Amino acid sequence: MSWKITAFARRPVIEGALLAHEDAWDWDPDIVISGSEIAEDKPDDWQLEAWLPRKPGKADKAALAGLFGGSPPPFEIEKLPDVDWLTQSQQGLEPIRAGVFHVHTPDHPALSEGGIRDYCIPASQAFGTGQHATTAGCLAMLTHMKVQGVVVRNLADIGTGTGLLAFAALHLWPRALATASDIDAVCVGVVEDNAELNGVAMGAAPGEVTMLVADGMEHPLLEARGPYDLVIANILAGPLIGLAPDFAKALIPGGHLLLAGLLESQEAQVRRACRLAGLRLAARLVNGDWSILWLRKRVGIRGRKARTGALAEWAQRW
């Protein structure tokens, strides 16, 4: 990506633009955007960044301006060096501890500690090295689910990226069938390399990871291997809302759904879509500005509630 457009505004304005982007079904896939706070000491001052593989034209600028509802902030446009910015941004990241997991890049040593599963995830073109709040939050929630007695025999990780969450789930439930998928074909090689590096078996048998290229739940093998005890999806709020009925359909009664990639401000919309699909909240945690949701598919006749109990009170802030 050789060009970047940056817009600075207050957090609600940038979040509104991100929501508009998720709803833009005709968005140019060559334009990749993200939003973030500018500095930790200024949590309400945010920026929207857009990366393009070309010099921005009038149509590109108009598309970005349209995300702000007709009142866009000023844009800063800059040409960037020829660098893989996703990989570059992940290099040198500090290791993280989340639940029973320790995740680090090759720049840091493994953690030799009893009861801790160590993963080395190199910086790559796929999302999910563990340092992002959503991935770390999923690792913590998966650990909590295991502690709460959840049993998983068949799982799917949708939008797997580096494969880390599929690996982690298989560590917690080592006899499960595990299916990982991503819409980006580059993730196939990334997952295979990371599996070899971390001693994770690839294949179709219990205890192995099967990797697919799929858009959401649309793949014959994803359908054939269901229904699932656990579906993980760390993607974006818009796709989570759209996929809620498909996730519910893919789960066994009482099955578990772990969602991430949504801002706390987007949580109500995601939970509403899940509720309409027959999914009920079991627990949630908030890591920074990001919500991580554990939901369960309703069991039995109408009105019967899934057993959530005190779980819904767990880790309102993490």
PDB file of C-alpha atoms in Angstrom:
ATOM      1  CA  MET A   1       0.000   0.000   0.000  1.00  0.00           C
ATOM      2  CA  SER A   2       1.730   3.167  -1.154  1.00  0.00           C
ATOM      3  CA  TRP A   3      -0.632   5.963  -0.076  1.00  0.00           C
ATOM      4  CA  LYS A   4      -2.424   6.865   3.138  1.00  0.00           C
ATOM      5  CA  ILE A   5      -5.278   9.233   3.918  1.00  0.00           C
ATOM      6  CA  THR A   6      -5.777  10.298   7.535  1.00  0.00           C
ATOM      7  CA  ALA A   7      -8.717  12.141   9.094  1.00  0.00           C
ATOM      8  CA  PHE A   8      -8.717  13.433  12.682  1.00  0.00           C
ATOM      9  CA  ALA A   9     -11.927  13.854  14.701  1.00  0.00           C
ATOM     10  CA  ARG A  10     -13.557  13.068  18.003  1.00  0.00           C
ATOM     11  CA  ARG A  11     -14.139   9.438  18.841  1.00  0.00           C
ATOM     12  CA  PRO A  12     -17.929   9.352  18.094  1.00  0.00           C
ATOM     13  CA  VAL A  13     -17.297  10.816  14.622  1.00  0.00           C
ATOM     14  CA  ILE A  14     -14.653   8.222  13.754  1.00  0.00           C
ATOM     15  CA  GLU A  15     -16.745   5.377  15.180  1.00  0.00           C
ATOM     16  CA  GLY A  16     -19.666   6.564  13.084  1.00  0.00           C
ATOM     17  CA  ALA A  17     -17.480   6.483   9.979  1.00  0.00           C
ATOM     18  CA  LEU A  18     -16.334   2.947  10.809  1.00  0.00           C
ATOM     19  CA  LEU A  19     -19.955   1.822  11.129  1.00  0.00           C
ATOM     20  CA  ALA A  20     -20.792   3.447   7.806  1.00  0.00           C
ATOM     21  CA  HIS A  21     -17.871   1.609   6.227  1.00  0.00           C
ATOM     22  CA  GLU A  22     -19.183  -1.745   7.465  1.00  0.00           C
ATOM     23  CA  ASP A  23     -22.576  -0.992   5.910  1.00  0.00           C
ATOM     24  CA  ALA A  24     -21.065   0.044   2.555  1.00  0.00           C
ATOM     25  CA  TRP A  25     -21.704  -3.139   0.547  1.00  0.00           C
ATOM     26  CA  ASP A  26     -20.045  -1.656  -2.579  1.00  0.00           C
ATOM     27  CA  TRP A  27     -16.875  -0.517  -0.788  1.00  0.00           C
ATOM     28  CA  ASP A  28     -13.676  -0.749  -2.861  1.00  0.00           C
ATOM     29  CA  PRO A  29     -11.711  -3.639  -1.275  1.00  0.00           C
ATOM     30  CA  ASP A  30      -8.431  -1.950  -2.279  1.00  0.00           C
ATOM     31  CA  ILE A  31      -9.105   0.750   0.329  1.00  0.00           C
ATOM     32  CA  VAL A  32      -8.340  -0.609   3.810  1.00  0.00           C
ATOM     33  CA  ILE A  33      -9.393   1.544   6.758  1.00  0.00           C
ATOM     34  CA  SER A  34      -8.996   1.487  10.519  1.00  0.00           C
ATOM     35  CA  GLY A  35      -9.776   3.790  13.427  1.00  0.00           C
ATOM     36  CA  SER A  36      -7.868   4.328  16.640  1.00  0.00           C
ATOM     37  CA  GLU A  37      -7.149   6.817  19.392  1.00  0.00           C
ATOM     38  CA  ILE A  38      -4.247   9.156  18.714  1.00  0.00           C
ATOM     39  CA  ALA A  39      -2.678   8.911  22.161  1.00  0.00           C
ATOM     40  CA  GLU A  40      -3.432   7.153  25.448  1.00  0.00           C
ATOM     41  CA  ASP A  41      -3.687  10.460  27.300  1.00  0.00           C
ATOM     42  CA  LYS A  42      -6.275  11.727  24.777  1.00  0.00           C
ATOM     43  CA  PRO A  43      -8.849   8.896  24.593  1.00  0.00           C
ATOM     44  CA  ASP A  44     -11.484  11.015  22.829  1.00  0.00           C
ATOM     45  CA  ASP A  45      -9.198  12.191  20.015  1.00  0.00           C
ATOM     46  CA  TRP A  46      -9.265   9.598  17.247  1.00  0.00           C
ATOM     47  CA  GLN A  47      -8.002   9.147  13.708  1.00  0.00           C
ATOM     48  CA  LEU A  48      -9.325   7.284  10.710  1.00  0.00           C
ATOM     49  CA  GLU A  49      -6.592   5.934   8.443  1.00  0.00           C
ATOM     50  CA  ALA A  50      -7.127   4.625   4.919  1.00  0.00           C
ATOM     51  CA  TRP A  51      -4.443   2.782   2.941  1.00  0.00           C
ATOM     52  CA  LEU A  52      -4.520   2.581  -0.861  1.00  0.00           C
ATOM     53  CA  PRO A  53      -2.291   0.847  -3.443  1.00  0.00           C
ATOM     54  CA  ARG A  54      -2.522   3.937  -5.668  1.00  0.00           C
ATOM     55  CA  LYS A  55      -2.558   7.709  -5.498  1.00  0.00           C
ATOM     56  CA  PRO A  56      -6.013   8.719  -4.174  1.00  0.00           C
ATOM     57  CA  GLY A  57      -8.314  10.054  -6.869  1.00  0.00           C
ATOM     58  CA  LYS A  58     -11.523  12.047  -6.640  1.00  0.00           C
ATOM     59  CA  ALA A  59     -13.629   8.899  -6.301  1.00  0.00           C
ATOM     60  CA  ASP A  60     -11.446   7.616  -3.451  1.00  0.00           C
ATOM     61  CA  LYS A  61     -11.707  10.903  -1.569  1.00  0.00           C
ATOM     62  CA  ALA A  62     -15.447  11.070  -2.165  1.00  0.00           C
ATOM     63  CA  ALA A  63     -15.909   7.539  -0.830  1.00  0.00           C
ATOM     64  CA  LEU A  64     -14.078   8.417   2.390  1.00  0.00           C
ATOM     65  CA  ALA A  65     -15.920  11.713   2.725  1.00  0.00           C
ATOM     66  CA  GLY A  66     -19.210   9.859   2.372  1.00  0.00           C
ATOM     67  CA  LEU A  67     -18.450   7.858   5.527  1.00  0.00           C
ATOM     68  CA  PHE A  68     -18.801  11.073   7.523  1.00  0.00           C
ATOM     69  CA  GLY A  69     -22.310  11.884   6.339  1.00  0.00           C
ATOM     70  CA  GLY A  70     -21.505  14.962   4.317  1.00  0.00           C
ATOM     71  CA  SER A  71     -19.396  16.735   6.959  1.00  0.00           C
ATOM     72  CA  PRO A  72     -15.952  15.170   6.658  1.00  0.00           C
ATOM     73  CA  PRO A  73     -12.977  16.466   8.629  1.00  0.00           C
ATOM     74  CA  PRO A  74      -9.932  17.618   6.643  1.00  0.00           C
ATOM     75  CA  PHE A  75      -7.882  14.829   5.067  1.00  0.00           C
ATOM     76  CA  GLU A  76      -4.107  14.458   5.201  1.00  0.00           C
ATOM     77  CA  ILE A  77      -2.707  12.564   2.217  1.00  0.00           C
ATOM     78  CA  GLU A  78       0.796  11.119   2.135  1.00  0.00           C
ATOM     79  CA  LYS A  79       2.815   8.786  -0.055  1.00  0.00           C
ATOM     80  CA  LEU A  80       4.363   5.911   1.875  1.00  0.00           C
ATOM     81  CA  PRO A  81       7.533   3.898   1.318  1.00  0.00           C
ATOM     82  CA  ASP A  82       7.071   0.524  -0.332  1.00  0.00           C
ATOM     83  CA  VAL A  83       6.607  -1.466   2.892  1.00  0.00           C
ATOM     84  CA  ASP A  84       4.260  -4.246   4.028  1.00  0.00           C
ATOM     85  CA  TRP A  85       2.652  -2.106   6.721  1.00  0.00           C
ATOM     86  CA  LEU A  86       0.713  -4.932   8.379  1.00  0.00           C
ATOM     87  CA  THR A  87       3.880  -6.937   8.927  1.00  0.00           C
ATOM     88  CA  GLN A  88       5.855  -3.836   9.847  1.00  0.00           C
ATOM     89  CA  SER A  89       3.283  -2.788  12.450  1.00  0.00           C
ATOM     90  CA  GLN A  90       3.498  -6.172  14.172  1.00  0.00           C
ATOM     91  CA  GLN A  91       7.280  -6.430  14.379  1.00  0.00           C
ATOM     92  CA  GLY A  92       8.805  -5.956  17.808  1.00  0.00           C
ATOM     93  CA  LEU A  93       5.516  -6.345  19.627  1.00  0.00           C
ATOM     94  CA  GLU A  94       5.760  -7.210  23.295  1.00  0.00           C
ATOM     95  CA  PRO A  95       4.599 -10.672  24.425  1.00  0.00           C
ATOM     96  CA  ILE A  96       1.169 -10.956  26.018  1.00  0.00           C
ATOM     97  CA  ARG A  97      -0.359 -13.185  28.681  1.00  0.00           C
ATOM     98  CA  ALA A  98      -4.057 -13.943  28.351  1.00  0.00           C
ATOM     99  CA  GLY A  99      -5.704 -16.783  30.225  1.00  0.00           C
ATOM    100  CA  VAL A 100      -3.425 -19.825  30.079  1.00  0.00           C
ATOM    101  CA  PHE A 101      -1.660 -18.510  26.978  1.00  0.00           C
ATOM    102  CA  HIS A 102       1.579 -16.649  26.326  1.00  0.00           C
ATOM    103  CA  VAL A 103       1.973 -15.270  22.798  1.00  0.00           C
ATOM    104  CA  HIS A 104       5.127 -13.721  21.402  1.00  0.00           C
ATOM    105  CA  THR A 105       6.886 -12.970  18.132  1.00  0.00           C
ATOM    106  CA  PRO A 106      10.273 -14.528  17.302  1.00  0.00           C
ATOM    107  CA  ASP A 107      11.909 -11.381  18.690  1.00  0.00           C
ATOM    108  CA  HIS A 108      11.080 -12.607  22.198  1.00  0.00           C
ATOM    109  CA  PRO A 109      11.776 -15.884  24.021  1.00  0.00           C
ATOM    110  CA  ALA A 110       9.214 -18.490  24.957  1.00  0.00           C
ATOM    111  CA  LEU A 111       7.874 -18.519  28.497  1.00  0.00           C
ATOM    112  CA  SER A 112       8.827 -21.667  30.389  1.00  0.00           C
ATOM    113  CA  GLU A 113       6.122 -21.833  33.020  1.00  0.00           C
ATOM    114  CA  GLY A 114       3.997 -24.744  34.121  1.00  0.00           C
ATOM    115  CA  GLY A 115       0.379 -24.666  32.966  1.00  0.00           C
ATOM    116  CA  ILE A 116       1.049 -22.014  30.307  1.00  0.00           C
ATOM    117  CA  ARG A 117       0.779 -22.774  26.581  1.00  0.00           C
ATOM    118  CA  ASP A 118       3.329 -20.737  24.636  1.00  0.00           C
ATOM    119  CA  TYR A 119       2.750 -19.716  21.014  1.00  0.00           C
ATOM    120  CA  CYS A 120       5.255 -18.043  18.714  1.00  0.00           C
ATOM    121  CA  ILE A 121       3.350 -16.101  16.038  1.00  0.00           C
ATOM    122  CA  PRO A 122       5.595 -14.187  13.622  1.00  0.00           C
ATOM    123  CA  ALA A 123       4.500 -10.883  12.154  1.00  0.00           C
ATOM    124  CA  SER A 124       2.769 -11.641   8.869  1.00  0.00           C
ATOM    125  CA  GLN A 125       0.153 -10.509   6.389  1.00  0.00           C
ATOM    126  CA  ALA A 126      -2.593 -12.121   8.495  1.00  0.00           C
ATOM    127  CA  PHE A 127      -4.357 -10.606  11.495  1.00  0.00           C
ATOM    128  CA  GLY A 128      -4.112 -12.134  14.962  1.00  0.00           C
ATOM    129  CA  THR A 129      -0.652 -12.161  16.547  1.00  0.00           C
ATOM    130  CA  GLY A 130      -2.292 -11.947  19.974  1.00  0.00           C
ATOM    131  CA  GLN A 131      -1.314  -8.398  20.839  1.00  0.00           C
ATOM    132  CA  HIS A 132      -4.548  -6.850  19.618  1.00  0.00           C
ATOM    133  CA  ALA A 133      -7.118  -6.417  22.396  1.00  0.00           C
ATOM    134  CA  THR A 134      -9.713  -8.542  20.585  1.00  0.00           C
ATOM    135  CA  THR A 135      -7.412 -11.545  20.107  1.00  0.00           C
ATOM    136  CA  ALA A 136      -6.077 -11.346  23.664  1.00  0.00           C
ATOM    137  CA  GLY A 137      -9.638 -11.019  24.941  1.00  0.00           C
ATOM    138  CA  CYS A 138     -10.678 -14.157  23.052  1.00  0.00           C
ATOM    139  CA  LEU A 139      -7.782 -16.084  24.590  1.00  0.00           C
ATOM    140  CA  ALA A 140      -8.914 -14.983  28.041  1.00  0.00           C
ATOM    141  CA  MET A 141     -12.552 -15.862  27.318  1.00  0.00           C
ATOM    142  CA  LEU A 142     -11.666 -19.287  25.925  1.00  0.00           C
ATOM    143  CA  THR A 143      -9.748 -19.998  29.120  1.00  0.00           C
ATOM    144  CA  HIS A 144     -12.752 -18.891  31.183  1.00  0.00           C
ATOM    145  CA  MET A 145     -15.082 -21.117  29.171  1.00  0.00           C
ATOM    146  CA  LYS A 146     -12.860 -24.103  29.859  1.00  0.00           C
ATOM    147  CA  VAL A 147     -12.775 -23.308  33.590  1.00  0.00           C
ATOM    148  CA  GLN A 148     -16.575 -23.098  33.574  1.00  0.00           C
ATOM    149  CA  GLY A 149     -16.779 -26.665  32.311  1.00  0.00           C
ATOM    150  CA  VAL A 150     -17.581 -26.093  28.640  1.00  0.00           C
ATOM    151  CA  VAL A 151     -17.041 -29.269  26.599  1.00  0.00           C
ATOM    152  CA  VAL A 152     -16.132 -28.901  22.930  1.00  0.00           C
ATOM    153  CA  ARG A 153     -15.947 -31.781  20.464  1.00  0.00           C
ATOM    154  CA  ASN A 154     -16.306 -29.812  17.240  1.00  0.00           C
ATOM    155  CA  LEU A 155     -15.208 -26.185  16.714  1.00  0.00           C
ATOM    156  CA  ALA A 156     -14.842 -23.637  13.928  1.00  0.00           C
ATOM    157  CA  ASP A 157     -12.757 -20.451  13.900  1.00  0.00           C
ATOM    158  CA  ILE A 158     -14.176 -18.070  11.287  1.00  0.00           C
ATOM    159  CA  GLY A 159     -11.794 -15.358  10.086  1.00  0.00           C
ATOM    160  CA  THR A 160      -8.865 -17.175  11.660  1.00  0.00           C
ATOM    161  CA  GLY A 161      -6.052 -14.960  10.332  1.00  0.00           C
ATOM    162  CA  THR A 162      -2.863 -16.457  11.793  1.00  0.00           C
ATOM    163  CA  GLY A 163      -4.733 -19.479  13.174  1.00  0.00           C
ATOM    164  CA  LEU A 164      -3.956 -18.520  16.782  1.00  0.00           C
ATOM    165  CA  LEU A 165      -7.497 -18.828  18.174  1.00  0.00           C
ATOM    166  CA  ALA A 166      -8.049 -22.181  16.488  1.00  0.00           C
ATOM    167  CA  PHE A 167      -4.753 -23.394  17.965  1.00  0.00           C
ATOM    168  CA  ALA A 168      -5.706 -22.107  21.420  1.00  0.00           C
ATOM    169  CA  ALA A 169      -9.151 -23.734  21.323  1.00  0.00           C
ATOM    170  CA  LEU A 170      -7.605 -27.029  20.248  1.00  0.00           C
ATOM    171  CA  HIS A 171      -5.140 -26.806  23.146  1.00  0.00           C
ATOM    172  CA  LEU A 172      -8.048 -26.456  25.582  1.00  0.00           C
ATOM    173  CA  TRP A 173     -10.089 -29.210  23.916  1.00  0.00           C
ATOM    174  CA  PRO A 174      -7.383 -31.404  22.334  1.00  0.00           C
ATOM    175  CA  ARG A 175      -9.721 -34.147  21.061  1.00  0.00           C
ATOM    176  CA  ALA A 176     -11.985 -31.798  19.139  1.00  0.00           C
ATOM    177  CA  LEU A 177     -12.429 -31.520  15.396  1.00  0.00           C
ATOM    178  CA  ALA A 178     -11.126 -28.066  14.487  1.00  0.00           C
ATOM    179  CA  THR A 179     -11.967 -26.131  11.331  1.00  0.00           C
ATOM    180  CA  ALA A 180     -10.344 -22.759  10.608  1.00  0.00           C
ATOM    181  CA  SER A 181     -11.339 -20.485   7.741  1.00  0.00           C
ATOM    182  CA  ASP A 182     -10.584 -17.050   6.344  1.00  0.00           C
ATOM    183  CA  ILE A 183     -11.773 -15.063   3.373  1.00  0.00           C
ATOM    184  CA  ASP A 184      -8.155 -14.192   2.502  1.00  0.00           C
ATOM    185  CA  ALA A 185      -6.299 -17.009   0.710  1.00  0.00           C
ATOM    186  CA  VAL A 186      -2.938 -15.718   2.000  1.00  0.00           C
ATOM    187  CA  CYS A 187      -3.948 -17.038   5.430  1.00  0.00           C
ATOM    188  CA  VAL A 188      -3.669 -20.658   4.296  1.00  0.00           C
ATOM    189  CA  GLY A 189       0.109 -20.549   4.084  1.00  0.00           C
ATOM    190  CA  VAL A 190       0.344 -18.406   7.220  1.00  0.00           C
ATOM    191  CA  VAL A 191      -1.713 -20.872   9.273  1.00  0.00           C
ATOM    192  CA  GLU A 192       0.238 -23.851   7.962  1.00  0.00           C
ATOM    193  CA  ASP A 193       3.571 -22.184   8.800  1.00  0.00           C
ATOM    194  CA  ASN A 194       2.374 -21.178  12.270  1.00  0.00           C
ATOM    195  CA  ALA A 195       1.041 -24.682  12.930  1.00  0.00           C
ATOM    196  CA  GLU A 196       4.418 -26.215  12.067  1.00  0.00           C
ATOM    197  CA  LEU A 197       6.258 -23.647  14.195  1.00  0.00           C
ATOM    198  CA  ASN A 198       4.055 -24.357  17.222  1.00  0.00           C
ATOM    199  CA  GLY A 199       3.658 -28.102  16.957  1.00  0.00           C
ATOM    200  CA  VAL A 200       0.003 -27.995  15.904  1.00  0.00           C
ATOM    201  CA  ALA A 201      -1.116 -30.812  13.610  1.00  0.00           C
ATOM    202  CA  MET A 202      -2.889 -29.946  10.354  1.00  0.00           C
ATOM    203  CA  GLY A 203      -5.404 -32.416   8.948  1.00  0.00           C
ATOM    204  CA  ALA A 204      -8.983 -33.632   9.167  1.00  0.00           C
ATOM    205  CA  ALA A 205      -8.841 -35.884  12.225  1.00  0.00           C
ATOM    206  CA  PRO A 206      -9.739 -34.994  15.829  1.00  0.00           C
ATOM    207  CA  GLY A 207      -6.911 -32.958  17.355  1.00  0.00           C
ATOM    208  CA  GLU A 208      -5.937 -31.490  13.966  1.00  0.00           C
ATOM    209  CA  VAL A 209      -6.772 -28.190  12.241  1.00  0.00           C
ATOM    210  CA  THR A 210      -8.443 -28.150   8.832  1.00  0.00           C
ATOM    211  CA  MET A 211      -7.857 -24.845   7.002  1.00  0.00           C
ATOM    212  CA  LEU A 212     -10.313 -23.458   4.421  1.00  0.00           C
ATOM    213  CA  VAL A 213     -10.789 -20.321   2.357  1.00  0.00           C
ATOM    214  CA  ALA A 214     -14.392 -19.233   2.893  1.00  0.00           C
ATOM    215  CA  ASP A 215     -16.582 -16.145   2.999  1.00  0.00           C
ATOM    216  CA  GLY A 216     -18.301 -16.378   6.375  1.00  0.00           C
ATOM    217  CA  MET A 217     -19.991 -19.777   6.726  1.00  0.00           C
ATOM    218  CA  GLU A 218     -20.285 -20.299   2.967  1.00  0.00           C
ATOM    219  CA  HIS A 219     -18.239 -23.414   2.266  1.00  0.00           C
ATOM    220  CA  PRO A 220     -19.450 -26.979   1.665  1.00  0.00           C
ATOM    221  CA  LEU A 221     -16.990 -28.444   4.158  1.00  0.00           C
ATOM    222  CA  LEU A 222     -17.937 -25.928   6.852  1.00  0.00           C
ATOM    223  CA  GLU A 223     -21.544 -27.025   6.427  1.00  0.00           C
ATOM    224  CA  ALA A 224     -20.686 -30.716   6.248  1.00  0.00           C
ATOM    225  CA  ARG A 225     -18.574 -30.681   9.419  1.00  0.00           C
ATOM    226  CA  GLY A 226     -21.295 -28.979  11.459  1.00  0.00           C
ATOM    227  CA  PRO A 227     -23.146 -28.566  13.651  1.00  0.00           C
ATOM    228  CA  TYR A 228     -20.553 -27.167  16.046  1.00  0.00           C
ATOM    229  CA  ASP A 229     -20.213 -26.995  19.815  1.00  0.00           C
ATOM    230  CA  LEU A 230     -18.164 -23.804  19.470  1.00  0.00           C
ATOM    231  CA  VAL A 231     -17.883 -21.149  16.775  1.00  0.00           C
ATOM    232  CA  ILE A 232     -15.308 -18.372  17.138  1.00  0.00           C
ATOM    233  CA  ALA A 233     -15.475 -15.205  15.027  1.00  0.00           C
ATOM    234  CA  ASN A 234     -13.048 -12.357  15.647  1.00  0.00           C
ATOM    235  CA  ILE A 235     -13.887 -10.153  12.667  1.00  0.00           C
ATOM    236  CA  LEU A 236     -15.890  -6.881  12.510  1.00  0.00           C
ATOM    237  CA  ALA A 237     -19.226  -5.741  13.881  1.00  0.00           C
ATOM    238  CA  GLY A 238     -20.937  -5.470  10.486  1.00  0.00           C
ATOM    239  CA  PRO A 239     -20.163  -9.026   9.378  1.00  0.00           C
ATOM    240  CA  LEU A 240     -20.983 -10.334  12.869  1.00  0.00           C
ATOM    241  CA  ILE A 241     -24.446  -8.811  12.621  1.00  0.00           C
ATOM    242  CA  GLY A 242     -24.999 -10.211   9.134  1.00  0.00           C
ATOM    243  CA  LEU A 243     -23.709 -13.665  10.060  1.00  0.00           C
ATOM    244  CA  ALA A 244     -25.627 -14.049  13.334  1.00  0.00           C
ATOM    245  CA  PRO A 245     -28.363 -16.274  11.787  1.00  0.00           C
ATOM    246  CA  ASP A 246     -25.729 -18.426  10.048  1.00  0.00           C
ATOM    247  CA  PHE A 247     -23.779 -18.832  13.288  1.00  0.00           C
ATOM    248  CA  ALA A 248     -26.940 -19.871  15.129  1.00  0.00           C
ATOM    249  CA  LYS A 249     -27.820 -22.374  12.416  1.00  0.00           C
ATOM    250  CA  ALA A 250     -24.321 -23.872  12.582  1.00  0.00           C
ATOM    251  CA  LEU A 251     -24.460 -24.494  16.359  1.00  0.00           C
ATOM    252  CA  ILE A 252     -25.922 -27.423  18.242  1.00  0.00           C
ATOM    253  CA  PRO A 253     -28.665 -26.537  20.782  1.00  0.00           C
ATOM    254  CA  GLY A 254     -26.829 -25.090  23.749  1.00  0.00           C
ATOM    255  CA  GLY A 255     -23.747 -24.496  21.564  1.00  0.00           C
ATOM    256  CA  HIS A 256     -21.303 -21.684  22.217  1.00  0.00           C
ATOM    257  CA  LEU A 257     -20.473 -18.610  20.122  1.00  0.00           C
ATOM    258  CA  LEU A 258     -17.447 -16.407  20.864  1.00  0.00           C
ATOM    259  CA  LEU A 259     -17.536 -13.039  19.118  1.00  0.00           C
ATOM    260  CA  ALA A 260     -14.934 -10.275  18.969  1.00  0.00           C
ATOM    261  CA  GLY A 261     -13.832  -7.474  16.674  1.00  0.00           C
ATOM    262  CA  LEU A 262     -16.589  -5.137  17.825  1.00  0.00           C
ATOM    263  CA  LEU A 263     -16.164  -1.878  19.680  1.00  0.00           C
ATOM    264  CA  GLU A 264     -18.017  -1.553  22.976  1.00  0.00           C
ATOM    265  CA  SER A 265     -20.152   1.115  21.298  1.00  0.00           C
ATOM    266  CA  GLN A 266     -21.219  -1.493  18.696  1.00  0.00           C
ATOM    267  CA  GLU A 267     -22.072  -4.182  21.216  1.00  0.00           C
ATOM    268  CA  ALA A 268     -25.791  -3.407  21.499  1.00  0.00           C
ATOM    269  CA  GLN A 269     -26.292  -3.849  17.746  1.00  0.00           C
ATOM    270  CA  VAL A 270     -24.402  -7.136  17.662  1.00  0.00           C
ATOM    271  CA  ARG A 271     -26.227  -8.509  20.697  1.00  0.00           C
ATOM    272  CA  ARG A 272     -29.597  -7.550  19.214  1.00  0.00           C
ATOM    273  CA  ALA A 273     -28.827  -9.459  16.003  1.00  0.00           C
ATOM    274  CA  CYS A 274     -27.729 -12.467  18.045  1.00  0.00           C
ATOM    275  CA  ARG A 275     -30.805 -12.305  20.264  1.00  0.00           C
ATOM    276  CA  LEU A 276     -33.068 -12.329  17.203  1.00  0.00           C
ATOM    277  CA  ALA A 277     -31.182 -15.419  15.985  1.00  0.00           C
ATOM    278  CA  GLY A 278     -31.848 -17.265  19.256  1.00  0.00           C
ATOM    279  CA  LEU A 279     -28.509 -16.614  20.931  1.00  0.00           C
ATOM    280  CA  ARG A 280     -28.257 -15.448  24.527  1.00  0.00           C
ATOM    281  CA  LEU A 281     -25.395 -13.821  26.398  1.00  0.00           C
ATOM    282  CA  ALA A 282     -23.464 -16.041  28.782  1.00  0.00           C
ATOM    283  CA  ALA A 283     -20.607 -13.663  29.606  1.00  0.00           C
ATOM    284  CA  ARG A 284     -18.778 -10.623  28.300  1.00  0.00           C
ATOM    285  CA  LEU A 285     -15.545  -8.813  28.926  1.00  0.00           C
ATOM    286  CA  VAL A 286     -14.221  -5.478  27.754  1.00  0.00           C
ATOM    287  CA  ASN A 287     -10.560  -5.074  26.820  1.00  0.00           C
ATOM    288  CA  GLY A 288      -9.840  -1.434  26.141  1.00  0.00           C
ATOM    289  CA  ASP A 289     -12.527  -0.201  23.735  1.00  0.00           C
ATOM    290  CA  TRP A 290     -13.352  -3.711  22.511  1.00  0.00           C
ATOM    291  CA  SER A 291     -16.093  -6.100  23.636  1.00  0.00           C
ATOM    292  CA  ILE A 292     -15.697  -9.876  23.680  1.00  0.00           C
ATOM    293  CA  LEU A 293     -18.981 -11.802  23.882  1.00  0.00           C
ATOM    294  CA  TRP A 294     -19.713 -15.401  24.844  1.00  0.00           C
ATOM    295  CA  LEU A 295     -23.210 -16.379  23.700  1.00  0.00           C
ATOM    296  CA  ARG A 296     -25.163 -19.630  23.753  1.00  0.00           C
ATOM    297  CA  LYS A 297     -27.807 -21.008  21.448  1.00  0.00           C
ATOM    298  CA  ARG A 298     -31.109 -21.549  23.202  1.00  0.00           C
ATOM    299  CA  VAL A 299     -31.990 -25.104  24.171  1.00  0.00           C
ATOM    300  CA  GLY A 300     -35.343 -26.837  23.818  1.00  0.00           C
ATOM    301  CA  ILE A 301     -38.754 -25.266  23.674  1.00  0.00           C
ATOM    302  CA  ARG A 302     -39.486 -21.594  23.378  1.00  0.00           C
ATOM    303  CA  GLY A 303     -38.845 -19.692  26.554  1.00  0.00           C
ATOM    304  CA  ARG A 304     -36.385 -22.144  28.039  1.00  0.00           C
ATOM    305  CA  LYS A 305     -33.260 -20.260  29.055  1.00  0.00           C
ATOM    306  CA  ALA A 306     -29.658 -21.307  28.613  1.00  0.00           C
ATOM    307  CA  ARG A 307     -27.801 -21.731  31.865  1.00  0.00           C
ATOM    308  CA  THR A 308     -25.959 -18.462  32.310  1.00  0.00           C
ATOM    309  CA  GLY A 309     -26.324 -17.780  36.045  1.00  0.00           C
ATOM    310  CA  ALA A 310     -23.511 -15.747  37.462  1.00  0.00           C
ATOM    311  CA  LEU A 311     -21.503 -16.019  34.240  1.00  0.00           C
ATOM    312  CA  ALA A 312     -23.126 -12.886  32.848  1.00  0.00           C
ATOM    313  CA  GLU A 313     -21.584 -10.956  35.715  1.00  0.00           C
ATOM    314  CA  TRP A 314     -18.062 -12.184  34.966  1.00  0.00           C
ATOM    315  CA  ALA A 315     -15.371  -9.691  33.962  1.00  0.00           C
ATOM    316  CA  GLN A 316     -17.417  -6.672  32.975  1.00  0.00           C
ATOM    317  CA  ARG A 317     -14.046  -4.984  32.695  1.00  0.00           C
ATOM    318  CA  TRP A 318     -10.896  -6.967  31.948  1.00  0.00           C
TER     319      TRP A 318
END
